[in-house]
mmCIF file of N, CA and C in Angstrom:
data_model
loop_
_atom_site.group_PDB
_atom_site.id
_atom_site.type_symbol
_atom_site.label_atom_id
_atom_site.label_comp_id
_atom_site.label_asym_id
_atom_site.label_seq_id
_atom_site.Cartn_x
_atom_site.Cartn_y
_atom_site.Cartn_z
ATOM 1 N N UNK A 1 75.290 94.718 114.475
ATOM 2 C CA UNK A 1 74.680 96.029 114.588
ATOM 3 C C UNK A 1 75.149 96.717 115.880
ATOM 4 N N UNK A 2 75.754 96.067 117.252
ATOM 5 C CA UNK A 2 75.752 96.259 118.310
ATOM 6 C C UNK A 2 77.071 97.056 117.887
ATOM 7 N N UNK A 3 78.311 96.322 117.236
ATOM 8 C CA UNK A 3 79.413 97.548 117.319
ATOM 9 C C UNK A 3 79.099 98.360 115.806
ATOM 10 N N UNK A 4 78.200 98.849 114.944
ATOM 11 C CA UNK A 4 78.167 99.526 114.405
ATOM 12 C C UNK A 4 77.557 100.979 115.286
ATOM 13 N N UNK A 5 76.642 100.838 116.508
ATOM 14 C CA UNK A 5 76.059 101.552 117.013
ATOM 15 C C UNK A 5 77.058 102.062 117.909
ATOM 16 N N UNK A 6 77.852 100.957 118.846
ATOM 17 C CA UNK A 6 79.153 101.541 119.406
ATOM 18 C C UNK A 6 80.179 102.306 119.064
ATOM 19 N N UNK A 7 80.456 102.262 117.504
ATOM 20 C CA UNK A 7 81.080 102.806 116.853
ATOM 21 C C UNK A 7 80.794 104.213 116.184
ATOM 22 N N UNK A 8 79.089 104.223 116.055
ATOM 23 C CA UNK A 8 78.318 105.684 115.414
ATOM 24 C C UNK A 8 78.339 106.344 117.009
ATOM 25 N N UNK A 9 78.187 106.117 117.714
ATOM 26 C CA UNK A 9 78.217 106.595 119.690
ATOM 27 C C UNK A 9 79.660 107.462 119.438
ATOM 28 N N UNK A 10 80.729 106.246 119.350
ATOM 29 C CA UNK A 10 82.146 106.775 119.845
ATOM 30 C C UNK A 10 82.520 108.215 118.497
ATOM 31 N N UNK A 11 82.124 107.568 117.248
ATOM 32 C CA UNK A 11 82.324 109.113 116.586
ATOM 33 C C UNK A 11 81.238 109.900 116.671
ATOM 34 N N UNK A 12 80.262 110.697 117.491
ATOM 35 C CA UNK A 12 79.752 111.661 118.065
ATOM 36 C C UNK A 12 80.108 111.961 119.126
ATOM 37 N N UNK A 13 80.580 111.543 120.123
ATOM 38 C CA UNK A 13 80.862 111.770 121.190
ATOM 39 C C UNK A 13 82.418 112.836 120.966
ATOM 40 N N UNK A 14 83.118 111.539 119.624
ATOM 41 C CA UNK A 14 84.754 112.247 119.264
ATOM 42 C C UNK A 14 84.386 114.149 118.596
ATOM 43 N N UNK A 15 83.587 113.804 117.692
ATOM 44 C CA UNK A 15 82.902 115.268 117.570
ATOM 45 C C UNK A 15 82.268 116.287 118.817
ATOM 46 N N UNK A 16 81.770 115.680 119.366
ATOM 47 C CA UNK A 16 81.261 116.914 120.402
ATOM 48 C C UNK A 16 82.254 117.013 121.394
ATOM 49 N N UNK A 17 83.432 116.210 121.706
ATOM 50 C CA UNK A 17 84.262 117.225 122.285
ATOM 51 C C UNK A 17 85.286 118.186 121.261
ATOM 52 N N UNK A 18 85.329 117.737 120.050
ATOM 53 C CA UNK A 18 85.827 118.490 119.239
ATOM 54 C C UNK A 18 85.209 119.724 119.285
ATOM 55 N N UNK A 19 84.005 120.033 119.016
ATOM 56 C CA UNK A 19 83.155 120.945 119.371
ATOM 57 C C UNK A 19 83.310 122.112 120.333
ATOM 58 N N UNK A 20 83.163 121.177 121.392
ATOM 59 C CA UNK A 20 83.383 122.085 122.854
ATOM 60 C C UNK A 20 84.866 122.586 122.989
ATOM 61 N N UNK A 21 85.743 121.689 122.512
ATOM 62 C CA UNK A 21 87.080 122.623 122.052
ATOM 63 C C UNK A 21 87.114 123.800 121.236
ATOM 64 N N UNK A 22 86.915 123.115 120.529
ATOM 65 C CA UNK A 22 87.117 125.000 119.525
ATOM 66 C C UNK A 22 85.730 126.120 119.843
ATOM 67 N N UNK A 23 84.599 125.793 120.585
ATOM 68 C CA UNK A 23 83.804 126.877 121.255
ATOM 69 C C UNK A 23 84.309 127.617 122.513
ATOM 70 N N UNK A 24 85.384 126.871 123.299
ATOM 71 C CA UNK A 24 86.019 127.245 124.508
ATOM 72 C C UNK A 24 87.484 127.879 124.373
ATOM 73 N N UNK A 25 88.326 127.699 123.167
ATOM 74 C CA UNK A 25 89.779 128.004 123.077
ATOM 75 C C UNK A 25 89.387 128.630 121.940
ATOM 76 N N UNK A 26 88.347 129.175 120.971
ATOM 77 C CA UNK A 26 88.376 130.043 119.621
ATOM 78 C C UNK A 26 88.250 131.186 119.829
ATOM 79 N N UNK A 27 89.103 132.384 119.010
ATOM 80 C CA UNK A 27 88.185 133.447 119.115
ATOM 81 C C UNK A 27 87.630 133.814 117.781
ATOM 82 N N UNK A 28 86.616 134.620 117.647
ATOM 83 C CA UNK A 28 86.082 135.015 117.056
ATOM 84 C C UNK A 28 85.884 135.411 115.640
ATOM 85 N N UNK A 29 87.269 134.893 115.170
ATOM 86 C CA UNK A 29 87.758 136.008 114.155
ATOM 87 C C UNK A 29 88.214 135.178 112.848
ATOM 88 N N UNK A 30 87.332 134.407 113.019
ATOM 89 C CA UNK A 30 88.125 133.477 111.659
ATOM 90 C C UNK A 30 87.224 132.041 111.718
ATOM 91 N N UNK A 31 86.939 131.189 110.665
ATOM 92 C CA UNK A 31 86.931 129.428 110.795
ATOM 93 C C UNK A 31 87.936 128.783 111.121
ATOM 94 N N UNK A 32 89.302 129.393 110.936
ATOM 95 C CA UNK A 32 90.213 128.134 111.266
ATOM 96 C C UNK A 32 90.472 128.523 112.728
ATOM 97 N N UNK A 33 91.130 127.379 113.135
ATOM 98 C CA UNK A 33 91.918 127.267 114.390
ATOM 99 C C UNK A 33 92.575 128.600 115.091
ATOM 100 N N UNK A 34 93.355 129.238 114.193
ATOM 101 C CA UNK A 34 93.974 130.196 114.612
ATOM 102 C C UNK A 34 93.141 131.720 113.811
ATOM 103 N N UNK A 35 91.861 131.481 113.878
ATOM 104 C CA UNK A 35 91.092 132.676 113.640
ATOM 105 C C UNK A 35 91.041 132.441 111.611
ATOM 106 N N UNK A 36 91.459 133.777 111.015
ATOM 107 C CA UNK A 36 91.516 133.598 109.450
ATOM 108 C C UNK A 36 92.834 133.154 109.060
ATOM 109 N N UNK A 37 93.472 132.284 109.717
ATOM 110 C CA UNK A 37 94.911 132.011 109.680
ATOM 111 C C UNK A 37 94.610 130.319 108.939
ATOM 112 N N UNK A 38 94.825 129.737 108.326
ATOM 113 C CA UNK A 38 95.089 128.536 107.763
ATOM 114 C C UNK A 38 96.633 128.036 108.177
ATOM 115 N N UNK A 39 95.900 126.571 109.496
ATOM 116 C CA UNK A 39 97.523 126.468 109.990
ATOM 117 C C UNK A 39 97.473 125.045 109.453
ATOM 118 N N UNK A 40 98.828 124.615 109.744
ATOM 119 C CA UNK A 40 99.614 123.240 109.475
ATOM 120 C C UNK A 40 98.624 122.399 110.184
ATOM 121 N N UNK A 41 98.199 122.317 111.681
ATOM 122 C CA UNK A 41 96.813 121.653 111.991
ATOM 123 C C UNK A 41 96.503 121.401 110.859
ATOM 124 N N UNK A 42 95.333 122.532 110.288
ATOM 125 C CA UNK A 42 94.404 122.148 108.894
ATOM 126 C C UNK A 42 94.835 121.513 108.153
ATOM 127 N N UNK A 43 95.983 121.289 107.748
ATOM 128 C CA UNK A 43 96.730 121.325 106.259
ATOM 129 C C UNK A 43 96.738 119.472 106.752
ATOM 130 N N UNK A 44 97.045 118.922 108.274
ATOM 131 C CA UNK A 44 97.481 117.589 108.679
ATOM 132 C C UNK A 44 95.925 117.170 108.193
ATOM 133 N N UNK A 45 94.990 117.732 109.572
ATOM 134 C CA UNK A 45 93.797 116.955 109.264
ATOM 135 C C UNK A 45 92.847 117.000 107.833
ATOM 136 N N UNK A 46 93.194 117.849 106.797
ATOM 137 C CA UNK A 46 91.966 118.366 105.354
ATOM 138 C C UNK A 46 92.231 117.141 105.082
ATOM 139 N N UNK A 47 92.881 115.960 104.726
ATOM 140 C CA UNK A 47 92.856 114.462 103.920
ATOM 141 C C UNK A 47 91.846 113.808 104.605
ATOM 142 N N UNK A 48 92.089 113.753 105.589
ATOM 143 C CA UNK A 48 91.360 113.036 106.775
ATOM 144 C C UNK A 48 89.598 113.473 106.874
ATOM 145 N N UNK A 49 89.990 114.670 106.859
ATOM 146 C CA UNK A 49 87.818 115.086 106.427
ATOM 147 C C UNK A 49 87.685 114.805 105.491
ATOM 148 N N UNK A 50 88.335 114.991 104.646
ATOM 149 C CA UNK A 50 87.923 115.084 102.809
ATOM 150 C C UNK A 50 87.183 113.150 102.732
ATOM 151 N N UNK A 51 87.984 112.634 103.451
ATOM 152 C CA UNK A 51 87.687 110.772 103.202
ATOM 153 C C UNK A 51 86.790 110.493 103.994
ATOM 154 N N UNK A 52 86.676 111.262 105.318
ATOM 155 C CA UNK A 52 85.901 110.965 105.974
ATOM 156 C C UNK A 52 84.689 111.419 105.690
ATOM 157 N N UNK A 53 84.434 112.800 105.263
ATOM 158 C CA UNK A 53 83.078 112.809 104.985
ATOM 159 C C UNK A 53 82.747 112.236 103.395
ATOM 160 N N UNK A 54 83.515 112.080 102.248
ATOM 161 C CA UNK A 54 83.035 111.577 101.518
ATOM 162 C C UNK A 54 82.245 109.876 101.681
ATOM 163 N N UNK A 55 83.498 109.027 102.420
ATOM 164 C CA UNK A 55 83.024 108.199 102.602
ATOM 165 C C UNK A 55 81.680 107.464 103.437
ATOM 166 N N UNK A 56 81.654 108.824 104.635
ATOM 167 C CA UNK A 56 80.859 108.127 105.398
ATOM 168 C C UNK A 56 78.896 108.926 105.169
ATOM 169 N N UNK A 57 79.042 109.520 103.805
ATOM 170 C CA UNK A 57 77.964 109.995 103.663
ATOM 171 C C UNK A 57 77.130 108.947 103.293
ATOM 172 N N UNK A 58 77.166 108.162 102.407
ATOM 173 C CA UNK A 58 76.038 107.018 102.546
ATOM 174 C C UNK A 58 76.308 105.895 103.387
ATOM 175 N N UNK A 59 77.241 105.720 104.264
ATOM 176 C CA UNK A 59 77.267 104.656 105.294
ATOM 177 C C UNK A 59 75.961 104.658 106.347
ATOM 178 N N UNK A 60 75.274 103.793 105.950
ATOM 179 C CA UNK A 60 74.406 103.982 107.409
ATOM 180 C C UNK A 60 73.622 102.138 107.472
ATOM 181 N N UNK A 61 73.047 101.557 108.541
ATOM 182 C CA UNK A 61 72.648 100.545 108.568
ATOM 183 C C UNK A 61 71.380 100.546 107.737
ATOM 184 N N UNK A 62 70.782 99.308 107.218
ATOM 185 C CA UNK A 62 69.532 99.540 106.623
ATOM 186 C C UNK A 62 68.666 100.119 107.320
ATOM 187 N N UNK A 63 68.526 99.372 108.495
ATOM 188 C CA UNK A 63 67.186 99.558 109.548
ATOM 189 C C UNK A 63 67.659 100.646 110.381
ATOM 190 N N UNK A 64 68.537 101.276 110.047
ATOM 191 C CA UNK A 64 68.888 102.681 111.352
ATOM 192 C C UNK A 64 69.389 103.515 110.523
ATOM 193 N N UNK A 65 68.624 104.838 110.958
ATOM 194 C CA UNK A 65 68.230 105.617 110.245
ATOM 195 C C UNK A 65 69.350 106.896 110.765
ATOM 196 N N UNK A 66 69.974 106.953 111.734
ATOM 197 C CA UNK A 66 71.013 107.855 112.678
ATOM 198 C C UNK A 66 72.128 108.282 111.364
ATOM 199 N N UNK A 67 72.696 109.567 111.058
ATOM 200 C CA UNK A 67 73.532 109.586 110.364
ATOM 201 C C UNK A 67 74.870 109.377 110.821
ATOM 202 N N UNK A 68 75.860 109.068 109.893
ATOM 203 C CA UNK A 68 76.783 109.012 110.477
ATOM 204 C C UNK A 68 78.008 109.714 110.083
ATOM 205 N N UNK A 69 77.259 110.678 109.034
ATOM 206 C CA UNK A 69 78.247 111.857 108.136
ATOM 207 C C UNK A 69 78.831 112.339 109.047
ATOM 208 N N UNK A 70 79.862 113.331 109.679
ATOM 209 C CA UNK A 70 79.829 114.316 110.230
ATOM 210 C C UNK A 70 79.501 115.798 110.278
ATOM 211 N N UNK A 71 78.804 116.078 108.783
ATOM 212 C CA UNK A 71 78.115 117.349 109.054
ATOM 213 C C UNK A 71 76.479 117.177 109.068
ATOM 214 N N UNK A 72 76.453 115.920 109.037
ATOM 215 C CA UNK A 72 74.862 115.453 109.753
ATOM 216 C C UNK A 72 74.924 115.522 110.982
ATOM 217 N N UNK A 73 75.618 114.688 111.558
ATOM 218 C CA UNK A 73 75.891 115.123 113.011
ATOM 219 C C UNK A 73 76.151 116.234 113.664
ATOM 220 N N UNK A 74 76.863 116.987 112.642
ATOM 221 C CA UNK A 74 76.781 118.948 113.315
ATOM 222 C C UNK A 74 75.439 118.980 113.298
ATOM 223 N N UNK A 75 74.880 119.220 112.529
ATOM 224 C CA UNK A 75 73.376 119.193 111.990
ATOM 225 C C UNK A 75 73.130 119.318 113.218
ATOM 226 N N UNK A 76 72.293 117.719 113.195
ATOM 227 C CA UNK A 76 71.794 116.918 114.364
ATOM 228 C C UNK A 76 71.840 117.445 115.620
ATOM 229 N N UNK A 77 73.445 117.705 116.072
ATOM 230 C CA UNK A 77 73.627 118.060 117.308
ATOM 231 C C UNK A 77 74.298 119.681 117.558
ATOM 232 N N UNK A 78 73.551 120.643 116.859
ATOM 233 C CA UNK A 78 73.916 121.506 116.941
ATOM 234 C C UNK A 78 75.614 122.151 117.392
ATOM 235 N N UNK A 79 76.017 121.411 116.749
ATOM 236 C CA UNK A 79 78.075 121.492 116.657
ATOM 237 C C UNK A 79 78.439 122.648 115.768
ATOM 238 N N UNK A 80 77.556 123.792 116.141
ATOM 239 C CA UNK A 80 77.974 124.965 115.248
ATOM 240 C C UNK A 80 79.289 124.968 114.929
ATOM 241 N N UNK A 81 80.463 125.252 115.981
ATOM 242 C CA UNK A 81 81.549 125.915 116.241
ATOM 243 C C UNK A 81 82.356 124.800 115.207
ATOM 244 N N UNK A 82 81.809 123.085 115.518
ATOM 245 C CA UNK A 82 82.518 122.290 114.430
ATOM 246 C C UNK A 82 82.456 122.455 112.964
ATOM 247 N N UNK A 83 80.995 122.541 112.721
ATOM 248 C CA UNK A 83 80.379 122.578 111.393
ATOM 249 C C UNK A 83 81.059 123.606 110.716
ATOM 250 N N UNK A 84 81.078 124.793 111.476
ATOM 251 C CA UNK A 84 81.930 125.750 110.996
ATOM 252 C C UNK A 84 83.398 125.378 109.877
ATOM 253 N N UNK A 85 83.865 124.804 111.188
ATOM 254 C CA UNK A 85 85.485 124.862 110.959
ATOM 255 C C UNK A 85 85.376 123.640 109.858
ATOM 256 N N UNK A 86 84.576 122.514 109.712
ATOM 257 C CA UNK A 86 84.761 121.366 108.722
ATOM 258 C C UNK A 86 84.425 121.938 107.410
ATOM 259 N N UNK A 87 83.787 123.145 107.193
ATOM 260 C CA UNK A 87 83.424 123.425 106.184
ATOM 261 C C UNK A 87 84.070 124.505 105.549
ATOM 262 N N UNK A 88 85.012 125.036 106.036
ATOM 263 C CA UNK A 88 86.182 125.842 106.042
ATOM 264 C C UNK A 88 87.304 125.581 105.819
ATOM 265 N N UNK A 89 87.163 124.179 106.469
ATOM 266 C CA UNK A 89 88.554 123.356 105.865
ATOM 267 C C UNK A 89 88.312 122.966 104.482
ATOM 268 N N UNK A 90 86.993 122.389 104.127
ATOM 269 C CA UNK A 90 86.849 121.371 102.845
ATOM 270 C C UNK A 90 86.520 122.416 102.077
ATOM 271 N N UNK A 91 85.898 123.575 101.738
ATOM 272 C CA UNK A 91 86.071 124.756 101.081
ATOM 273 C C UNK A 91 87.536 125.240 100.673
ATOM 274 N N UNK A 92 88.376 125.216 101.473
ATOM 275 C CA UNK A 92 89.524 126.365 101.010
ATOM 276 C C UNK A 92 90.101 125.749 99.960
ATOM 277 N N UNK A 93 90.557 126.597 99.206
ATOM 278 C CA UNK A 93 90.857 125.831 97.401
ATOM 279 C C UNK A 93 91.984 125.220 97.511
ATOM 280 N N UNK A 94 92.884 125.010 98.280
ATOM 281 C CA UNK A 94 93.908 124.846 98.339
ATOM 282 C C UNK A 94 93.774 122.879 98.748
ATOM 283 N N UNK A 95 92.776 123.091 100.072
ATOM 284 C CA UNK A 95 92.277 121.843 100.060
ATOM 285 C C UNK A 95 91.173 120.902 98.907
ATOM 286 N N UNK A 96 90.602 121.330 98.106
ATOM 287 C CA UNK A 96 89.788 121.290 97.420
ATOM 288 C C UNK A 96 90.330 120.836 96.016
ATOM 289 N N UNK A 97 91.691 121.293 95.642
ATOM 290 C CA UNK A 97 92.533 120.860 94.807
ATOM 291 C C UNK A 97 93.381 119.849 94.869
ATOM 292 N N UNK A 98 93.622 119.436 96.231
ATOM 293 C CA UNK A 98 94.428 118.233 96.937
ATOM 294 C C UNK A 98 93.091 116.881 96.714
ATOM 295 N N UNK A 99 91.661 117.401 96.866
ATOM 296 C CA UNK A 99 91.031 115.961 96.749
ATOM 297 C C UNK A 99 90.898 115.110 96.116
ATOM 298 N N UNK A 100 90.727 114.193 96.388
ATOM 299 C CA UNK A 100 90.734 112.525 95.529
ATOM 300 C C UNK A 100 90.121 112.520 94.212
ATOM 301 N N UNK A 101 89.988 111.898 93.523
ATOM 302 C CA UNK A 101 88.973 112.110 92.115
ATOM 303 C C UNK A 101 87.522 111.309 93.100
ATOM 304 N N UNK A 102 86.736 111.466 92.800
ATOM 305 C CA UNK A 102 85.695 110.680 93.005
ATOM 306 C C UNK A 102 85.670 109.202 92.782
ATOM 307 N N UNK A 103 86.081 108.692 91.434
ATOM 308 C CA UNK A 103 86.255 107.079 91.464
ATOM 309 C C UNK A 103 86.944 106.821 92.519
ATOM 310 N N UNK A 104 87.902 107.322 93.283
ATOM 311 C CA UNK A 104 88.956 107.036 93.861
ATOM 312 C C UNK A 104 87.827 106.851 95.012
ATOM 313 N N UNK A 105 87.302 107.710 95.829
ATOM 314 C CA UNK A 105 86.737 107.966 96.930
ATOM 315 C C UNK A 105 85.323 107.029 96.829
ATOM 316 N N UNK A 106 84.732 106.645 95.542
ATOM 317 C CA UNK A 106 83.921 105.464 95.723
ATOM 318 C C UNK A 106 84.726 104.476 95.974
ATOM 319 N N UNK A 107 85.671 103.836 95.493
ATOM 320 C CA UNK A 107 86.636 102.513 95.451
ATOM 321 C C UNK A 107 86.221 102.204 96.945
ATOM 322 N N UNK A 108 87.052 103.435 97.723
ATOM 323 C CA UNK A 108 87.466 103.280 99.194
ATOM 324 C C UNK A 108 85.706 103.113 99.588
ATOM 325 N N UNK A 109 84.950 103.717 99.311
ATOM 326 C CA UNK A 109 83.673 103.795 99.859
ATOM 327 C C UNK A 109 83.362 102.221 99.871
ATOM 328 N N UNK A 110 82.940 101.694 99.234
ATOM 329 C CA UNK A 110 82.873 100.216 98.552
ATOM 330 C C UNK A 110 83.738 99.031 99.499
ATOM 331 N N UNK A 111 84.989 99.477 99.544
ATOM 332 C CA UNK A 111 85.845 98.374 100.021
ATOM 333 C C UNK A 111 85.327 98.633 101.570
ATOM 334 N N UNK A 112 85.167 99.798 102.284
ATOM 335 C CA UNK A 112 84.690 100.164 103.660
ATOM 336 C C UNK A 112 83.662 99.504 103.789
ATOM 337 N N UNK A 113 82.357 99.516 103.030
ATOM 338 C CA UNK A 113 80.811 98.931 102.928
ATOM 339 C C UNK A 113 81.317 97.271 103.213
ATOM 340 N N UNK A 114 82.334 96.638 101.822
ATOM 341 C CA UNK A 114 82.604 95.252 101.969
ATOM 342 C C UNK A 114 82.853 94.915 103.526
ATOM 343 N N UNK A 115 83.718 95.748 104.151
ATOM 344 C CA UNK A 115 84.530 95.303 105.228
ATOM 345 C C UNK A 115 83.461 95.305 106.830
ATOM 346 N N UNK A 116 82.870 96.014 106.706
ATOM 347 C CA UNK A 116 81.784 96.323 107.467
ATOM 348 C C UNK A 116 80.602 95.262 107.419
ATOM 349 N N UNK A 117 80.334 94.728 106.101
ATOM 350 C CA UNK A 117 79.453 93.574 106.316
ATOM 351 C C UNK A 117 79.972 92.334 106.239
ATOM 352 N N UNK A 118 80.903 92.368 106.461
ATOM 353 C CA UNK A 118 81.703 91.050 106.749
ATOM 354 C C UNK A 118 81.335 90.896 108.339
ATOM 355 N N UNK A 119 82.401 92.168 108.779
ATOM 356 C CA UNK A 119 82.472 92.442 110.112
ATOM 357 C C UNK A 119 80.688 92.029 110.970
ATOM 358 N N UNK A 120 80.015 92.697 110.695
ATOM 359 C CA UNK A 120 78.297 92.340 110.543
ATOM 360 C C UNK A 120 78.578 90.328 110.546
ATOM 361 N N UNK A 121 78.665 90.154 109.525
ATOM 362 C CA UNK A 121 78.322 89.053 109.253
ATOM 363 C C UNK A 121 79.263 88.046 110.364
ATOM 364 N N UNK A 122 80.132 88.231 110.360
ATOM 365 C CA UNK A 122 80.944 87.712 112.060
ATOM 366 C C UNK A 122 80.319 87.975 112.998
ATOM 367 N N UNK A 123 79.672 88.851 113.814
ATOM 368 C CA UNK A 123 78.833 89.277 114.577
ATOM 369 C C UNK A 123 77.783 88.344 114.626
ATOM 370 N N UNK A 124 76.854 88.084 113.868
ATOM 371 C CA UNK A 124 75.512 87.273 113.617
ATOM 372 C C UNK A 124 75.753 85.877 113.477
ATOM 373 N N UNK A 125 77.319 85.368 113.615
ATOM 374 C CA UNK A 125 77.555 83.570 113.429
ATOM 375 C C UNK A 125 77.849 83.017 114.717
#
């Protein structure tokens, strides 16, 4: 449980400076990066949210209740400027047509859960 908590720490922390980046270098005029511009940035990281938040929406410990989605964590920690832009990315149709089928994105969900309570279970021997 000790590095699952180290690990839910280090991705909030990776979000809220994400955060404070694009609230300090954005302007005004758009969700993406470069305002209403959809750049190659987006286009690298949209796989990477798309798995990440599918997968990590029901990841959580039994007895701890902390989410570990990342638009729970916008939520949570008021990451407007992020929440924004993650939902801008996973909206635009372009990304939205690139995503996984769902069986696909449980598989991975599943094999992540396996690997994690292993990991757990090394921990506790």
């Amino acid at each position: 449980m000790q590095e699952f908590e180290q690990e839910r720490i280090s991705l909030e922390d990776g979000l809220v400076e994400m955060d404070t980046f694009l609230s300090s270098s954005r302007l005004d005029s758009g969700p993406f990066l470069f305002g209403d511009q959809f750049s190659l940035a987006e286009c690298n990281i949209a796989p990477f949210l798309q798995r990440c938040c599918a997968i990590l929406q029901d990841l959580t410990e039994p007895d701890y209740y902390l989410p570990v989605h990342p638009l729970s964590i916008c939520a949570n920690r008021r990451l407007v400027y992020l929440e924004k832009w993650i939902r801008a990315v996973l909206e635009r149709p372009s990304v939205e047509n690139t995503r996984p089928p769902d069986a696909e994105m449980s598989k991975k969900r599943l094999q992540l859960q396996k690997r994690l309570a292993r990991l757990r279970q090394q921990e506790n021997e």
